[in-house]
């Protein structure tokens, strides 16, 4: 026998999203009876980019700061320092695409996804490819981390390293982004 149940639920103060899964009625055209309703908190995720200005690091080893959130489920990415703070332990995936603007002066350049406790999760070396001021000298670097087991409170950022004494590489704001999400 079906029992009619109704009620109102208030979300926790830190909830940003809710998901409701409904199974369909036994027969098409039946009234809307469901026997499987679940609410689940959305997993932490973020997608950020640079806007309005290119990024030039102050020194080798700096974090690249992506200053605009496309989305930040859980408010864990800091647009001031370029760090994602892991809100709960688990497996996370990350991806970043960077476009280096061609500038004069050869330099050796590498970029890495770095976690504060786990260390380097992924790295790409682009060498001195971004040498020359024409658009044809622009270089694209992509970094992907399929899964990383991270602890709560650990921070993750994209770091750039280049030759000491060299001209700092320039990351174009138009085509550069960083994203991550908890996968389990």
CSV table of C-alpha atoms in Angstrom, one decimal:
chain,number,residue,atom,x,y,z
A,1,UNK,CA,0.0,0.0,0.0
A,2,UNK,CA,1.3,3.4,-0.9
A,3,UNK,CA,1.6,6.0,1.8
A,4,UNK,CA,1.5,9.8,1.0
A,5,UNK,CA,4.4,11.5,2.8
A,6,UNK,CA,5.2,15.2,2.5
A,7,UNK,CA,7.6,17.6,4.2
A,8,UNK,CA,10.1,20.3,3.9
A,9,UNK,CA,13.8,19.9,4.4
A,10,UNK,CA,16.2,22.8,5.0
A,11,UNK,CA,19.7,22.5,3.5
A,12,UNK,CA,22.8,23.0,5.6
A,13,UNK,CA,24.1,26.5,5.6
A,14,UNK,CA,27.1,25.5,3.5
A,15,UNK,CA,25.1,23.7,0.8
A,16,UNK,CA,25.5,25.1,-2.7
A,17,UNK,CA,23.7,22.5,-4.8
A,18,UNK,CA,21.2,19.6,-4.3
A,19,UNK,CA,20.4,16.7,-6.6
A,20,UNK,CA,17.2,14.6,-6.6
A,21,UNK,CA,16.9,11.3,-8.3
A,22,UNK,CA,13.4,10.0,-9.0
A,23,UNK,CA,12.5,6.5,-10.3
A,24,UNK,CA,9.4,6.5,-12.6
A,25,UNK,CA,6.0,5.1,-11.8
A,26,UNK,CA,5.3,1.4,-12.5
A,27,UNK,CA,3.0,2.2,-15.5
A,28,UNK,CA,3.2,5.2,-17.9
A,29,UNK,CA,0.3,7.6,-17.1
A,30,UNK,CA,0.2,6.6,-13.4
A,31,UNK,CA,0.3,9.4,-10.8
A,32,UNK,CA,3.8,10.4,-9.7
A,33,UNK,CA,4.6,7.8,-7.2
A,34,UNK,CA,8.3,7.2,-6.4
A,35,UNK,CA,10.0,4.7,-4.1
A,36,UNK,CA,13.6,5.9,-4.4
A,37,UNK,CA,14.4,9.5,-3.7
A,38,UNK,CA,17.9,10.5,-2.7
A,39,UNK,CA,19.7,13.8,-2.0
A,40,UNK,CA,23.4,13.9,-2.4
A,41,UNK,CA,25.9,16.7,-1.8
A,42,UNK,CA,27.7,17.7,-5.0
A,43,UNK,CA,31.4,16.8,-5.0
A,44,UNK,CA,33.9,19.7,-4.7
A,45,UNK,CA,35.0,21.0,-8.1
A,46,UNK,CA,36.3,24.2,-9.7
A,47,UNK,CA,37.1,25.8,-13.0
A,48,UNK,CA,39.0,29.0,-13.2
A,49,UNK,CA,40.7,31.2,-15.8
A,50,UNK,CA,42.6,34.5,-16.2
A,51,UNK,CA,40.7,37.5,-17.3
A,52,UNK,CA,41.6,41.0,-18.4
A,53,UNK,CA,45.4,40.6,-18.1
A,54,UNK,CA,48.2,38.2,-18.8
A,55,UNK,CA,50.1,36.6,-15.9
A,56,UNK,CA,53.8,37.2,-15.5
A,57,UNK,CA,55.4,35.5,-12.4
A,58,UNK,CA,57.5,37.5,-10.1
A,59,UNK,CA,60.0,34.7,-9.7
A,60,UNK,CA,60.6,31.1,-10.7
A,61,UNK,CA,58.5,28.7,-8.6
A,62,UNK,CA,55.5,31.1,-8.4
A,63,UNK,CA,52.0,29.8,-8.5
A,64,UNK,CA,50.0,30.9,-11.5
A,65,UNK,CA,47.1,32.9,-10.3
A,66,UNK,CA,43.8,32.3,-12.2
A,67,UNK,CA,41.7,35.3,-11.1
A,68,UNK,CA,38.2,34.5,-12.2
A,69,UNK,CA,36.0,31.6,-11.2
A,70,UNK,CA,33.8,30.0,-13.8
A,71,UNK,CA,32.5,27.8,-11.0
A,72,UNK,CA,33.8,26.9,-7.6
A,73,UNK,CA,31.5,24.3,-5.9
A,74,UNK,CA,32.5,24.5,-2.3
A,75,UNK,CA,34.4,27.8,-2.5
A,76,UNK,CA,37.8,26.0,-2.2
A,77,UNK,CA,39.8,27.9,-4.9
A,78,UNK,CA,41.5,31.1,-3.9
A,79,UNK,CA,41.6,33.7,-6.8
A,80,UNK,CA,44.2,35.7,-4.8
A,81,UNK,CA,47.0,33.1,-4.5
A,82,UNK,CA,46.1,30.5,-7.1
A,83,UNK,CA,45.6,27.6,-4.7
A,84,UNK,CA,42.8,25.0,-4.4
A,85,UNK,CA,42.4,23.8,-0.8
A,86,UNK,CA,41.3,20.1,-0.6
A,87,UNK,CA,38.1,20.2,1.5
A,88,UNK,CA,37.9,16.5,2.1
A,89,UNK,CA,40.3,13.6,1.7
A,90,UNK,CA,39.9,11.5,-1.5
A,91,UNK,CA,40.8,11.1,-5.1
A,92,UNK,CA,41.0,14.3,-7.2
A,93,UNK,CA,41.5,15.0,-10.9
A,94,UNK,CA,43.1,18.2,-12.3
A,95,UNK,CA,43.6,19.8,-15.7
A,96,UNK,CA,45.2,22.9,-16.9
A,97,UNK,CA,45.8,24.5,-20.3
A,98,UNK,CA,48.3,27.4,-20.6
A,99,UNK,CA,49.2,29.5,-23.5
A,100,UNK,CA,52.6,31.1,-23.3
A,101,UNK,CA,53.0,34.3,-25.2
A,102,UNK,CA,56.0,34.5,-27.5
A,103,UNK,CA,58.5,37.0,-26.0
A,104,UNK,CA,62.1,37.8,-26.8
A,105,UNK,CA,64.8,36.1,-24.9
A,106,UNK,CA,65.2,32.3,-24.7
A,107,UNK,CA,64.6,30.6,-21.4
A,108,UNK,CA,64.0,27.1,-20.1
A,109,UNK,CA,60.4,26.8,-18.8
A,110,UNK,CA,58.5,24.0,-17.0
A,111,UNK,CA,55.1,24.0,-15.4
A,112,UNK,CA,53.8,21.6,-12.8
A,113,UNK,CA,50.7,20.7,-10.9
A,114,UNK,CA,52.0,20.7,-7.3
A,115,UNK,CA,50.3,19.5,-4.1
A,116,UNK,CA,51.6,20.8,-0.8
A,117,UNK,CA,52.1,17.3,0.8
A,118,UNK,CA,52.0,14.9,-2.2
A,119,UNK,CA,54.5,17.0,-4.3
A,120,UNK,CA,54.5,17.2,-8.1
A,121,UNK,CA,51.5,15.5,-9.6
A,122,UNK,CA,52.2,16.3,-13.3
A,123,UNK,CA,54.8,18.4,-15.1
A,124,UNK,CA,55.5,19.5,-18.6
A,125,UNK,CA,58.8,21.0,-19.9
A,126,UNK,CA,58.4,23.5,-22.8
A,127,UNK,CA,62.1,24.5,-22.9
A,128,UNK,CA,62.8,27.7,-24.8
A,129,UNK,CA,60.0,27.3,-27.3
A,130,UNK,CA,58.3,30.6,-26.4
A,131,UNK,CA,61.1,32.6,-28.0
A,132,UNK,CA,60.2,35.3,-30.4
A,133,UNK,CA,57.5,38.0,-30.3
A,134,UNK,CA,55.3,36.8,-33.2
A,135,UNK,CA,52.1,35.0,-32.5
A,136,UNK,CA,53.5,31.9,-34.2
A,137,UNK,CA,55.9,31.7,-31.2
A,138,UNK,CA,53.1,31.2,-28.8
A,139,UNK,CA,53.3,27.8,-27.0
A,140,UNK,CA,50.4,25.8,-25.5
A,141,UNK,CA,51.1,23.5,-22.5
A,142,UNK,CA,48.5,21.0,-21.2
A,143,UNK,CA,48.7,19.3,-17.8
A,144,UNK,CA,46.4,16.5,-16.7
A,145,UNK,CA,46.2,14.5,-13.4
A,146,UNK,CA,43.9,11.5,-13.8
A,147,UNK,CA,43.8,10.9,-10.1
A,148,UNK,CA,45.7,12.0,-7.0
A,149,UNK,CA,45.0,10.7,-3.4
A,150,UNK,CA,45.0,13.9,-1.4
A,151,UNK,CA,44.5,14.7,2.3
A,152,UNK,CA,42.1,17.3,3.7
A,153,UNK,CA,43.7,20.7,3.9
A,154,UNK,CA,46.3,20.0,1.3
A,155,UNK,CA,46.7,22.7,-1.4
A,156,UNK,CA,47.1,22.3,-5.1
A,157,UNK,CA,48.5,24.9,-7.5
A,158,UNK,CA,50.1,25.3,-10.9
A,159,UNK,CA,53.7,26.4,-10.5
A,160,UNK,CA,56.0,27.8,-13.2
A,161,UNK,CA,59.8,27.4,-13.1
A,162,UNK,CA,62.3,29.1,-15.5
A,163,UNK,CA,66.0,30.0,-15.7
A,164,UNK,CA,67.2,32.3,-13.0
A,165,UNK,CA,68.1,35.7,-14.5
A,166,UNK,CA,65.9,35.0,-17.6
A,167,UNK,CA,63.0,37.2,-18.6
A,168,UNK,CA,59.8,35.8,-17.0
A,169,UNK,CA,57.5,34.0,-19.3
A,170,UNK,CA,54.1,35.5,-20.0
A,171,UNK,CA,50.9,33.4,-19.7
A,172,UNK,CA,48.1,34.7,-21.9
A,173,UNK,CA,44.8,35.3,-20.1
A,174,UNK,CA,42.6,34.5,-23.1
A,175,UNK,CA,43.5,30.8,-23.4
A,176,UNK,CA,44.6,29.7,-20.0
A,177,UNK,CA,42.6,27.8,-17.4
A,178,UNK,CA,42.8,25.4,-14.4
A,179,UNK,CA,40.1,23.0,-13.2
A,180,UNK,CA,39.7,20.1,-10.7
A,181,UNK,CA,37.2,17.9,-9.1
A,182,UNK,CA,36.8,15.2,-6.5
A,183,UNK,CA,36.3,11.9,-8.3
A,184,UNK,CA,35.8,9.6,-5.2
